[in-house]
PDB file of C-alpha atoms and ligand atoms in Angstrom:
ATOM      1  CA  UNK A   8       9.870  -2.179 -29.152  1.00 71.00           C
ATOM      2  CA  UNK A   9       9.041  -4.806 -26.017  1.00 85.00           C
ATOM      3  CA  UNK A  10       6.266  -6.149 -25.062  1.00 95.00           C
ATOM      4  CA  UNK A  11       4.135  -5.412 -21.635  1.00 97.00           C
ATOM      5  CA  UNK A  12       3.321  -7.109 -18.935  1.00 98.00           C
ATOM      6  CA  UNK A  13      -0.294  -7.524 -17.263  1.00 98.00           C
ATOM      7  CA  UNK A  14      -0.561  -8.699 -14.039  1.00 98.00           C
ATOM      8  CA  UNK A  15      -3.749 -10.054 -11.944  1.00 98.00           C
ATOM      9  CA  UNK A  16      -4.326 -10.407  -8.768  1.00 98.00           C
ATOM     10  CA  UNK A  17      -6.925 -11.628  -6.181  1.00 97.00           C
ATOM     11  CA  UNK A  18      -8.507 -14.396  -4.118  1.00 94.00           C
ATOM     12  CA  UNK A  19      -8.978 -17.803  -5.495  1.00 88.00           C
ATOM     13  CA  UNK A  20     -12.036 -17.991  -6.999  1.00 90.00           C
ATOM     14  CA  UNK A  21     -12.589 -14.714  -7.821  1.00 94.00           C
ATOM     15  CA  UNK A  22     -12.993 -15.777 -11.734  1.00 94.00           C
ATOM     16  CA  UNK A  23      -9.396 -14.453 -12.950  1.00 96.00           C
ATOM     17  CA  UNK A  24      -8.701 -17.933 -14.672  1.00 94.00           C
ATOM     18  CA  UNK A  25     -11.968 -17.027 -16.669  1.00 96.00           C
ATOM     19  CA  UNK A  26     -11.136 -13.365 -17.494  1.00 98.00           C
ATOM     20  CA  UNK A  27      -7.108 -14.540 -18.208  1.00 98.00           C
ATOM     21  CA  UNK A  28      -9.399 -16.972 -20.827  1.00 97.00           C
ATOM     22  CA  UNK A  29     -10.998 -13.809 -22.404  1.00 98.00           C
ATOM     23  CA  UNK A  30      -7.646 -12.098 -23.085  1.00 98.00           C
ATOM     24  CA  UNK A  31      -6.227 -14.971 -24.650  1.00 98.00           C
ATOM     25  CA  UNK A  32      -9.193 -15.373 -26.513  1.00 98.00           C
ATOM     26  CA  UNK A  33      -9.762 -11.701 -27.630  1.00 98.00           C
ATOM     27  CA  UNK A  34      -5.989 -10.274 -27.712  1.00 97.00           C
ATOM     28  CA  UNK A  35      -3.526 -12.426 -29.931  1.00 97.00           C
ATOM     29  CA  UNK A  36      -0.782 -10.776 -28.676  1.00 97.00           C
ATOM     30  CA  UNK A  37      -1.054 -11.661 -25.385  1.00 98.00           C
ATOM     31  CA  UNK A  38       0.330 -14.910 -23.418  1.00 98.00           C
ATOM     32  CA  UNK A  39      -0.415 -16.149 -20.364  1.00 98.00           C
ATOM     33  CA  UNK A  40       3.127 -16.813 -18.042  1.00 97.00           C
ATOM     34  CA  UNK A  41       3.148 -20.664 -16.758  1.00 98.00           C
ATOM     35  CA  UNK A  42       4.389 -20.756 -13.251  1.00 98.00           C
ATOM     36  CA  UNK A  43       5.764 -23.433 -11.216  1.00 98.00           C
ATOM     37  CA  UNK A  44       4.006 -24.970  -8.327  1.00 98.00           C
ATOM     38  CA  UNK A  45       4.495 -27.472  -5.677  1.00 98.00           C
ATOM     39  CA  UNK A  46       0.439 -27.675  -5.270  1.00 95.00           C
ATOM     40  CA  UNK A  47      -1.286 -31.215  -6.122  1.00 94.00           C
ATOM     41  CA  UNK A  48      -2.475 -30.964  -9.942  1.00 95.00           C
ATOM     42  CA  UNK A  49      -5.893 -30.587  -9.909  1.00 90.00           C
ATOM     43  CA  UNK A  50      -8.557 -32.445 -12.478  1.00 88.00           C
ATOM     44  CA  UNK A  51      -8.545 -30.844 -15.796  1.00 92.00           C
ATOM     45  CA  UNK A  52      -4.854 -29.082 -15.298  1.00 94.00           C
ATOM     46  CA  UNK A  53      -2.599 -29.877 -17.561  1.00 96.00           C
ATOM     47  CA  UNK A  54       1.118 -29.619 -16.893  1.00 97.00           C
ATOM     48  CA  UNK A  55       3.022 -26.911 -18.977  1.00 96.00           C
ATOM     49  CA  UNK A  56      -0.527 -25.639 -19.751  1.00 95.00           C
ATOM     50  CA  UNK A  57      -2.130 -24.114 -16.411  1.00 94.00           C
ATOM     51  CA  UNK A  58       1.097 -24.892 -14.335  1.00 97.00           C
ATOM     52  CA  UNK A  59       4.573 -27.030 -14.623  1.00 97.00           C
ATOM     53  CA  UNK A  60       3.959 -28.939 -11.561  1.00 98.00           C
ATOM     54  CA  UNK A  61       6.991 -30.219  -9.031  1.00 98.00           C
ATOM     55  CA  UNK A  62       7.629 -31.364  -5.924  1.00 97.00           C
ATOM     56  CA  UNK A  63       9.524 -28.920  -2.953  1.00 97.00           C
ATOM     57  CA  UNK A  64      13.346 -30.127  -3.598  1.00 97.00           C
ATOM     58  CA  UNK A  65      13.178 -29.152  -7.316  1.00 97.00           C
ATOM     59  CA  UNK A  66      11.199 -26.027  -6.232  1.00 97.00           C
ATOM     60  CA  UNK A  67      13.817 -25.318  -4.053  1.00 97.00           C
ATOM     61  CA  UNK A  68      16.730 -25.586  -6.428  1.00 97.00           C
ATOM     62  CA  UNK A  69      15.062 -23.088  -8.668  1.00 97.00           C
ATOM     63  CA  UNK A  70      14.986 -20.861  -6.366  1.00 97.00           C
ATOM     64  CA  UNK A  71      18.675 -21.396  -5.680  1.00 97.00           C
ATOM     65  CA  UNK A  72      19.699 -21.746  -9.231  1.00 97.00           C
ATOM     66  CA  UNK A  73      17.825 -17.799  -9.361  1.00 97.00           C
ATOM     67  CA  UNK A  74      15.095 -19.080 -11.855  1.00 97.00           C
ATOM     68  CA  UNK A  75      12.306 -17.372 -10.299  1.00 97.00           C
ATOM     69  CA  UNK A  76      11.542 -13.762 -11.040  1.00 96.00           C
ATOM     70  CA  UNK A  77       9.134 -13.537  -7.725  1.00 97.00           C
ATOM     71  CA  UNK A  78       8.264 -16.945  -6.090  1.00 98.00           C
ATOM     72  CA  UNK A  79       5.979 -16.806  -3.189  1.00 97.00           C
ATOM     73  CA  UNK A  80       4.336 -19.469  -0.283  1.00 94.00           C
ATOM     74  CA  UNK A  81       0.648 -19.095  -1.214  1.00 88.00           C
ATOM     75  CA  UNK A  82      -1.898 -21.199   1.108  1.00 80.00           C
ATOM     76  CA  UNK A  83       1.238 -23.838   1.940  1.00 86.00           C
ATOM     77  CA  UNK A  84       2.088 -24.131  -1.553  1.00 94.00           C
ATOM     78  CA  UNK A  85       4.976 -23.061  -3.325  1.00 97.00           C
ATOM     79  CA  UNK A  86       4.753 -21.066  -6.447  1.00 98.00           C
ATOM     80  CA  UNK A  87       6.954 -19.035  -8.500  1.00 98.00           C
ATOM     81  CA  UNK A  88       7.062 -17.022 -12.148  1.00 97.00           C
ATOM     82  CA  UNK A  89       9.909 -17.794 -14.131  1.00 96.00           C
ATOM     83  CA  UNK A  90      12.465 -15.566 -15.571  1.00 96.00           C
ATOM     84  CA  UNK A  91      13.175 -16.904 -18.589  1.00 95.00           C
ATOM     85  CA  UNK A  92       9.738 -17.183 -19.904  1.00 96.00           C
ATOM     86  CA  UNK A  93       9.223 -13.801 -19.229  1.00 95.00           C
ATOM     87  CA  UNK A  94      11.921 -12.491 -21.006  1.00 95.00           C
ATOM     88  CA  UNK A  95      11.794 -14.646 -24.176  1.00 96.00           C
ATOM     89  CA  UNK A  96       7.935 -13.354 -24.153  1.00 96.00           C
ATOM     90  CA  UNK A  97       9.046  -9.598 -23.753  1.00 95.00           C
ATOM     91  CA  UNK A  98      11.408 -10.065 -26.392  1.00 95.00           C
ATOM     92  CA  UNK A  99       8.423 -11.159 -28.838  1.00 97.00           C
ATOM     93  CA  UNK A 100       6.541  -8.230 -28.039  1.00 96.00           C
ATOM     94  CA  UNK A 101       4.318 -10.328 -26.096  1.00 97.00           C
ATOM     95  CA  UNK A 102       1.188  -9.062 -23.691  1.00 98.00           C
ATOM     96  CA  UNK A 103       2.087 -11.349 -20.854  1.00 98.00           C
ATOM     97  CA  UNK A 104      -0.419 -12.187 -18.508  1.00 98.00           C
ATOM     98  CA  UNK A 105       0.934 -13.095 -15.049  1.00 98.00           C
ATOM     99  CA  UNK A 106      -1.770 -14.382 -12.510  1.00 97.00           C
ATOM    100  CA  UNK A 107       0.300 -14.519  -9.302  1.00 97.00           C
ATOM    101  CA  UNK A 108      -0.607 -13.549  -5.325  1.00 96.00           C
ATOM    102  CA  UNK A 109      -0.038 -10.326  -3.938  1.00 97.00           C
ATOM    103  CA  UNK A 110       3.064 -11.277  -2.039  1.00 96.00           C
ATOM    104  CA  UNK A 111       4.981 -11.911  -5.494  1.00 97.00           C
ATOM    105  CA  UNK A 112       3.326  -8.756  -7.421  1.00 97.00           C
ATOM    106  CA  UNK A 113       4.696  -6.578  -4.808  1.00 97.00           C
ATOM    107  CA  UNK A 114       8.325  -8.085  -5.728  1.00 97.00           C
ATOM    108  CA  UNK A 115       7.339  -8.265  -9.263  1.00 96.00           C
ATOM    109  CA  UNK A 116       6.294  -4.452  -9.450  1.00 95.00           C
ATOM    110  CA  UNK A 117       9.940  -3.899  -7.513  1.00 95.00           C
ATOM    111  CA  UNK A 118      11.388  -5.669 -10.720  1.00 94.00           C
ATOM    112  CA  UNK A 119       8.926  -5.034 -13.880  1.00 90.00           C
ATOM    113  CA  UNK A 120       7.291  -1.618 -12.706  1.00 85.00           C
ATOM    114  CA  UNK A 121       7.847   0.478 -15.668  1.00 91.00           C
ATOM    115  CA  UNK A 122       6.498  -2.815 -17.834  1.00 94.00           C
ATOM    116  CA  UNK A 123       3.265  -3.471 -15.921  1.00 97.00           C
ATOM    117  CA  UNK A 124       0.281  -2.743 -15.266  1.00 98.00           C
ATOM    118  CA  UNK A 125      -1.305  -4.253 -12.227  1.00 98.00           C
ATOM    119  CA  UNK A 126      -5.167  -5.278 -11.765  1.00 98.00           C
ATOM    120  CA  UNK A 127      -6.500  -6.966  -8.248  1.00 98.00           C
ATOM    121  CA  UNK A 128      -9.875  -9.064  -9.065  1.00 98.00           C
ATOM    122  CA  UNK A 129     -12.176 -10.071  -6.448  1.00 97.00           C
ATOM    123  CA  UNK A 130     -15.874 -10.863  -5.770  1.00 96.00           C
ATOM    124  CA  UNK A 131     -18.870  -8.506  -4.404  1.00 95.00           C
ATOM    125  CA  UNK A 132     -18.745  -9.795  -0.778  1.00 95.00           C
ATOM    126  CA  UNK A 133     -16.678 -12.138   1.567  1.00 94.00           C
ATOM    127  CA  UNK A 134     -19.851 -14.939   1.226  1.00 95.00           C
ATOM    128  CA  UNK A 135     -20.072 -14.386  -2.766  1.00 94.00           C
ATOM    129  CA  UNK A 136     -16.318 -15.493  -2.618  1.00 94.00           C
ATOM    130  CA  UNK A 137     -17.007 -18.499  -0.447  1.00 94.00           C
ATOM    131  CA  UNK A 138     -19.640 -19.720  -2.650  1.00 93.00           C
ATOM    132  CA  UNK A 139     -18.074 -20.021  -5.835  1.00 92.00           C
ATOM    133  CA  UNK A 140     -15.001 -21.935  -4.402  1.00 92.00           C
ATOM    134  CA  UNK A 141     -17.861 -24.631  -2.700  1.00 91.00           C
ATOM    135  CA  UNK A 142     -19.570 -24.478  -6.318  1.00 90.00           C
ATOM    136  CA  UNK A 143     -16.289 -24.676  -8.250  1.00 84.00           C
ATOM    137  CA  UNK A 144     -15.649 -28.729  -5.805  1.00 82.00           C
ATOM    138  CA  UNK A 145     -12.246 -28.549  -6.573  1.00 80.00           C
ATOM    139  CA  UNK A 146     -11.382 -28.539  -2.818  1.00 82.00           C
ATOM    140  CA  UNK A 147     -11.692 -29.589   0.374  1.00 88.00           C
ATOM    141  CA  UNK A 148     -13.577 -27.507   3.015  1.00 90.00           C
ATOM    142  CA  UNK A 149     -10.708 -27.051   4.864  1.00 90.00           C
ATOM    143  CA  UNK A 150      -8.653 -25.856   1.920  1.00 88.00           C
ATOM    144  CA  UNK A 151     -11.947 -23.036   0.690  1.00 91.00           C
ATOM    145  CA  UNK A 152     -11.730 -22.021   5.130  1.00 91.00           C
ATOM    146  CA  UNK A 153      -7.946 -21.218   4.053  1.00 89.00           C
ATOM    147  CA  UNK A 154      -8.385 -19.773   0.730  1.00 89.00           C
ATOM    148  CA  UNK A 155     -10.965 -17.729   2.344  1.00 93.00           C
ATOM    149  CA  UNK A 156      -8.855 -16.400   5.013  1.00 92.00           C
ATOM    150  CA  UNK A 157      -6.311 -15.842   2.944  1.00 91.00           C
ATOM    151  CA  UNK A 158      -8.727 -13.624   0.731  1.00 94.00           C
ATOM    152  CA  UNK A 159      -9.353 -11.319   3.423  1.00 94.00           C
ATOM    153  CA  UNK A 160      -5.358 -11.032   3.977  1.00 94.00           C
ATOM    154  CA  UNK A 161      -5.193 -10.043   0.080  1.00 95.00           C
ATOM    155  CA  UNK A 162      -7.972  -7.349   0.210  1.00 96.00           C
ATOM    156  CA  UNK A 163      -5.920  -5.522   2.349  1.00 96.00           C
ATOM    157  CA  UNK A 164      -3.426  -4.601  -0.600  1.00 97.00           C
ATOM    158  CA  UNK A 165      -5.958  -3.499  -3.095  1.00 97.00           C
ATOM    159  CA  UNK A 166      -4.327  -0.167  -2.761  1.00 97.00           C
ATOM    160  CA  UNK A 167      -1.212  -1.247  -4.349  1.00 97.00           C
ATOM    161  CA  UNK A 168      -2.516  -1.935  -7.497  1.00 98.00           C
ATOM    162  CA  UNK A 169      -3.568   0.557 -10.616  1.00 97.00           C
ATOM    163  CA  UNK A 170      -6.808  -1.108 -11.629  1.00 98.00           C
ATOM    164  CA  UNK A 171     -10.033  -3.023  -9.228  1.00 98.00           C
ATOM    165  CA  UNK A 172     -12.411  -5.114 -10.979  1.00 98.00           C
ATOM    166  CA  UNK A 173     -15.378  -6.621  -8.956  1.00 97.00           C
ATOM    167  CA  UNK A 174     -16.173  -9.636 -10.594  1.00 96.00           C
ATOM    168  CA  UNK A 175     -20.200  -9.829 -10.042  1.00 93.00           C
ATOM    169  CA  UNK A 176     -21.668  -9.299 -13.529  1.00 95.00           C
ATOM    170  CA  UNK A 177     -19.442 -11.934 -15.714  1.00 96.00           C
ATOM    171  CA  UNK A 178     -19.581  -9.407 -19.116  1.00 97.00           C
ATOM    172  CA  UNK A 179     -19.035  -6.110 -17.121  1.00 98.00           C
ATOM    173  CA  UNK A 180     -15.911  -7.762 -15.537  1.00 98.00           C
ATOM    174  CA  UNK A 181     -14.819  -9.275 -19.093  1.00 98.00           C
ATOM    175  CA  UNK A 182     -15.344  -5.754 -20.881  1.00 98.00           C
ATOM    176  CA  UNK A 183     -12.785  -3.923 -18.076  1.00 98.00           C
ATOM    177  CA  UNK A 184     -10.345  -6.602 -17.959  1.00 98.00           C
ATOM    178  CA  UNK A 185     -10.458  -6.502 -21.961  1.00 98.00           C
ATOM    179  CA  UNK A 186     -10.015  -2.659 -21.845  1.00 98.00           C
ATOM    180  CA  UNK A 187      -7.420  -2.834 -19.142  1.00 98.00           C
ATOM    181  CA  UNK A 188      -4.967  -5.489 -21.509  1.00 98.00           C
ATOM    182  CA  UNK A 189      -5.624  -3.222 -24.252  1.00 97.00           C
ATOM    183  CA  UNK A 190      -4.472   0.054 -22.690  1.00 97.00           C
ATOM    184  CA  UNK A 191      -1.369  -1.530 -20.907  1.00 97.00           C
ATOM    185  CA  UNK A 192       0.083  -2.003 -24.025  1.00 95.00           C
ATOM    186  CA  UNK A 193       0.417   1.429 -24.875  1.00 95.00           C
ATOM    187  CA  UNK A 194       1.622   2.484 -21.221  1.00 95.00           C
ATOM    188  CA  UNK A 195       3.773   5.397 -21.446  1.00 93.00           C
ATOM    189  CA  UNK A 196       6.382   4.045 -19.457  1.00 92.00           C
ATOM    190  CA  UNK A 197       7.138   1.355 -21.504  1.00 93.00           C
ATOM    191  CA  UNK A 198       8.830   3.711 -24.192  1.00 92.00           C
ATOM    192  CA  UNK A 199      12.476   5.112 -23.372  1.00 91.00           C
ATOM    193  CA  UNK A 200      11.441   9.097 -24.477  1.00 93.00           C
ATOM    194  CA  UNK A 201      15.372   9.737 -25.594  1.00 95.00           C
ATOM    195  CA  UNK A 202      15.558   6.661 -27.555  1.00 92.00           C
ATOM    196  CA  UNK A 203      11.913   7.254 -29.006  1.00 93.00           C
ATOM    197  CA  UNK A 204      12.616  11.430 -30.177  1.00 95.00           C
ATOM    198  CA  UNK A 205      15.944  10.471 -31.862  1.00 96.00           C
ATOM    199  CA  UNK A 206      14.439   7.236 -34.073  1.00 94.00           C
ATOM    200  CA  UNK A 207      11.576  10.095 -34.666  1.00 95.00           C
ATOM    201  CA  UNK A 208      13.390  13.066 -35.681  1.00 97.00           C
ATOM    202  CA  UNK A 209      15.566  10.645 -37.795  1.00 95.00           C
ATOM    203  CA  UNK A 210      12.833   9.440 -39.971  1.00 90.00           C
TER     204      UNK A 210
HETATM  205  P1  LIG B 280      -4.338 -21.787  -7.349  1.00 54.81           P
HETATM  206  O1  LIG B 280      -3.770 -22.813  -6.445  1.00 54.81           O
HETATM  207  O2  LIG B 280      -5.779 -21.490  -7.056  1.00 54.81           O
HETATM  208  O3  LIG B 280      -4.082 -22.086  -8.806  1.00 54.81           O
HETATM  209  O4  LIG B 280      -3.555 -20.420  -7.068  1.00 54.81           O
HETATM  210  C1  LIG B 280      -3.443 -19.950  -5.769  1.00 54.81           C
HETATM  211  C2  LIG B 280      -2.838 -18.571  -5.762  1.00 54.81           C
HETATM  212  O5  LIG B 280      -1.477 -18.628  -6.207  1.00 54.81           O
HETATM  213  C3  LIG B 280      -3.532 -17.563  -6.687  1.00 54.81           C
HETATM  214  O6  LIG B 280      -3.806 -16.403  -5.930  1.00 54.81           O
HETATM  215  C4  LIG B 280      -2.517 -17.260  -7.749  1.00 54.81           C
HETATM  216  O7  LIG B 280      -2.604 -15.920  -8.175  1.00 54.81           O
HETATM  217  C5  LIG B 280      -1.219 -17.521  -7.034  1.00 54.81           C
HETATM  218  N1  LIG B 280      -0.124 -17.828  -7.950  1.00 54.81           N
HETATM  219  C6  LIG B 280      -0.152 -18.596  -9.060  1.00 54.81           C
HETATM  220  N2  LIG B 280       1.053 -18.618  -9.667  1.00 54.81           N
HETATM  221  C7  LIG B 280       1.854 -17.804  -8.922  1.00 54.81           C
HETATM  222  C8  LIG B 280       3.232 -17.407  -9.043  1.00 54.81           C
HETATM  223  O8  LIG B 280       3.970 -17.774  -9.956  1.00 54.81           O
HETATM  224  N3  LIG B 280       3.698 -16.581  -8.070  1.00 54.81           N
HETATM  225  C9  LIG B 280       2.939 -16.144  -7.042  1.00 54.81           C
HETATM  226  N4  LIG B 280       3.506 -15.315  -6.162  1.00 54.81           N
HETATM  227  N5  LIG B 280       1.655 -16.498  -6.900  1.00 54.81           N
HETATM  228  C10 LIG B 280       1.112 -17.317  -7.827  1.00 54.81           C
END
């Protein structure tokens, strides 16, 4: 057996930090994958908890040391999913959660496909979006102008992914994304059929 691999998408502030919270909460299986990021630590991260947080010459040598599974430049910031982590967590039979940008799923579905199962999260309406990053004050206006062009960049790739959640009622969203990390575990693809019939007829 392996584990399975979830992996969420969709503009900054659509609430997927607070639906990742609900797996982990409600699945004990599943882990949430800590990427790497060049962005400024914000108040209330903790490092090797929401990120492991560097600076662009370390980033850099990651990448050229092949650390990174996808890494991706995501509103001028670098940020990348490691390999290793990953792997070790696949090993354990792990649900791991992967919260990563649109340009690194479509590498990461390259890579993982048969593992995965792919969700993009976003809000009701361009302005719903724009509100919760001004209510969330973590940053400037300028930075919630980019994040919210950026968002309308993303939408565009919704059809690349198996699952859409529109995150306007908090407990309907919770309830599919809770539904969605159940069922990936058991995602047909994730079982080798030859390998599978000859440990069955055995037995
Ligand atoms: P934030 O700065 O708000 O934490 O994240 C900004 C964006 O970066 C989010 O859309 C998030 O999904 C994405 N992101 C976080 N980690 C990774 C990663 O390891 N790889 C990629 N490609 N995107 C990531």
């Amino acid at each position: 057996m392996i584990g399975c691999i979830l992996i969420i998408s969709g503009p900054s502030g659509a609430g997927k930090s607070s639906l990742i919270r609900e797996i982990l909460n409600h699945i004990p299986k599943a882990v949430f994958s800590i990427s790497t990021t060049t962005r400024k630590q914000r108040e209330g991260e903790i490092h090797g908890v929401n990120y492991f947080f560097t600076d662009k010459k370390s980033f850099q040598k990651d990448i050229d040391d092949g650390f990174f599974l996808e890494w991706a430049n995501v509103h001028d910031n670098f940020y990348g999913t490691s390999i290793k982590q990953i792997t070790k967590f696949l090993k354990e039979e792990k649900l791991v959660i992967l919260d990563i940008d649109v340009q690194g799923y479509m590498i990461a579905k390259d890579k993982l496909g048969k593992f995965a199962t792919s969700v993009f999260v976003t809000t009701k309406s361009r302005t719903g979006l724009k509100n919760r990053l001004i209510s969330r004050q973590a940053d400037t206006k300028e930075t919630i102008d980019t994040r919210v062009e950026n968002a309308e960049k993303e939408m565009a790739f919704i059809d690349e992914y198996e699952y859409l959640i529109v995150n306007d009622d908090f407990n309907e969203a919770r309830d599919a994304i809770l539904s969605i990390a159940a069922s990936s575990a058991h995602k047909r693809t994730l079982t080798d059929k030859d390998e599978f019939i000859s440990r069955w007829l055995k037995n």
